Each structure stands twice: as C-alpha cells, then as structure tokens.
XYZ file of C-alpha atoms in Angstrom:
104
model
C 78.353 116.261 -41.379
C 77.818 117.486 -44.944
C 81.268 116.243 -45.901
C 80.095 112.735 -44.924
C 77.164 112.997 -47.340
C 79.409 113.720 -50.315
C 82.532 111.742 -49.504
C 81.253 108.264 -48.560
C 79.095 105.762 -50.414
C 76.604 105.515 -47.544
C 76.419 109.285 -47.311
C 75.665 109.543 -51.030
C 72.966 106.885 -50.693
C 71.403 108.700 -47.722
C 71.535 112.041 -49.568
C 69.795 110.538 -52.615
C 67.189 108.946 -50.336
C 66.485 112.203 -48.485
C 66.281 114.331 -51.633
C 63.723 111.945 -53.126
C 61.465 112.495 -50.099
C 61.231 116.265 -50.668
C 57.996 117.304 -52.394
C 58.432 118.879 -55.838
C 62.054 117.664 -56.172
C 61.334 113.937 -55.674
C 62.775 111.571 -58.286
C 63.398 114.364 -60.805
C 66.041 115.766 -58.492
C 67.281 112.716 -56.617
C 68.252 110.587 -59.617
C 70.417 113.289 -61.256
C 72.066 114.052 -57.895
C 72.839 110.356 -57.350
C 74.225 110.078 -60.872
C 76.384 113.173 -60.340
C 77.713 111.683 -57.106
C 78.693 108.553 -59.028
C 76.240 106.070 -57.543
C 75.623 102.950 -59.638
C 72.324 103.258 -61.552
C 70.566 100.413 -59.725
C 71.465 101.769 -56.263
C 70.577 105.310 -57.296
C 67.187 104.337 -58.706
C 66.321 101.973 -55.838
C 67.083 104.537 -53.114
C 65.279 107.310 -54.970
C 62.184 105.144 -55.560
C 62.046 103.880 -51.961
C 62.564 107.381 -50.582
C 59.853 108.717 -52.864
C 57.309 106.059 -51.838
C 58.050 105.958 -48.103
C 55.988 109.045 -47.105
C 52.876 107.997 -49.073
C 51.195 105.760 -46.428
C 51.771 108.387 -43.736
C 50.356 111.137 -45.935
C 47.265 109.063 -46.741
C 46.695 108.307 -43.066
C 47.117 111.928 -42.009
C 45.057 113.689 -44.703
C 41.661 113.264 -42.944
C 43.095 114.593 -39.665
C 44.740 117.545 -41.400
C 41.518 118.410 -43.233
C 39.503 118.178 -39.994
C 41.992 120.491 -38.288
C 41.963 122.978 -41.183
C 38.156 123.007 -41.250
C 38.111 124.631 -37.816
C 39.435 127.852 -39.332
C 37.146 129.999 -41.430
C 39.828 130.858 -43.976
C 40.474 127.176 -44.833
C 36.836 125.996 -45.015
C 36.429 126.671 -48.773
C 39.681 124.822 -49.531
C 38.675 121.829 -47.414
C 35.230 121.788 -49.012
C 36.785 121.822 -52.506
C 39.248 119.031 -51.661
C 36.528 116.811 -50.186
C 34.183 117.458 -53.126
C 36.934 116.579 -55.601
C 37.861 113.455 -53.640
C 34.259 112.248 -53.580
C 33.864 112.927 -57.298
C 36.991 110.923 -58.111
C 36.146 108.135 -55.665
C 32.993 107.423 -57.666
C 35.119 106.959 -60.805
C 37.375 104.513 -59.006
C 34.426 102.586 -57.592
C 32.791 102.355 -61.020
C 35.993 101.208 -62.721
C 36.612 98.559 -60.075
C 33.053 97.251 -60.272
C 33.166 96.995 -64.079
C 36.479 95.117 -63.970
C 35.095 92.552 -61.518
C 32.150 91.697 -63.746
C 34.222 91.021 -66.871
C-alpha cells in the first residue's frame, strides 16, 4: 500500500492531503512533502490547503461535547474552566469588533 502512495500521482496527492490533516505538521509538512514527490505547485498547494481546512468544522462542532465530557473528571475541570474563560473573553472582543464595523 505504501508503494502506491509514492509511485502514483493519485497516491502522492492522497499522501499530501493526509499529511496536511495531521495537527502540528499541517501545511508546513505537507507542502514540502508534495514538492519532494514532484507534484505540480498548484496541485500540491490545493490538496494541502483543502486537507488542512477539512477537519475545522468537525472540530468546532465537537469542542463543546469534548469539554462537557472532560468536565466530568476532577483532573480536567481546571483546564476546562480555563478554556471556557478564555473563549468567553475572546468572544467579547469579536462581538465588539463586529458591532463597530457594522456602524461605520
């Protein structure tokens, strides 16, 4: 199976796509890998960008459920409290910026 990922164009595209979905590596790792495999720049960048953005809606939808689950355990309560406090603090900034832009 791994030979398919290196030896065919579709395999190289899929490999670039999958690498870009991995947290921490993301585009910084996927674009150089695609370039090393010889993918054309536009295909390489498009697959890396799509692969990098694809998980975002799922992550945003799952965060409240994950935090609720983590809050059940005593060890995670301070972390969950910190994350929620930080999110609320930053949501006020976003709300203020949006309101000021609408009035101008």
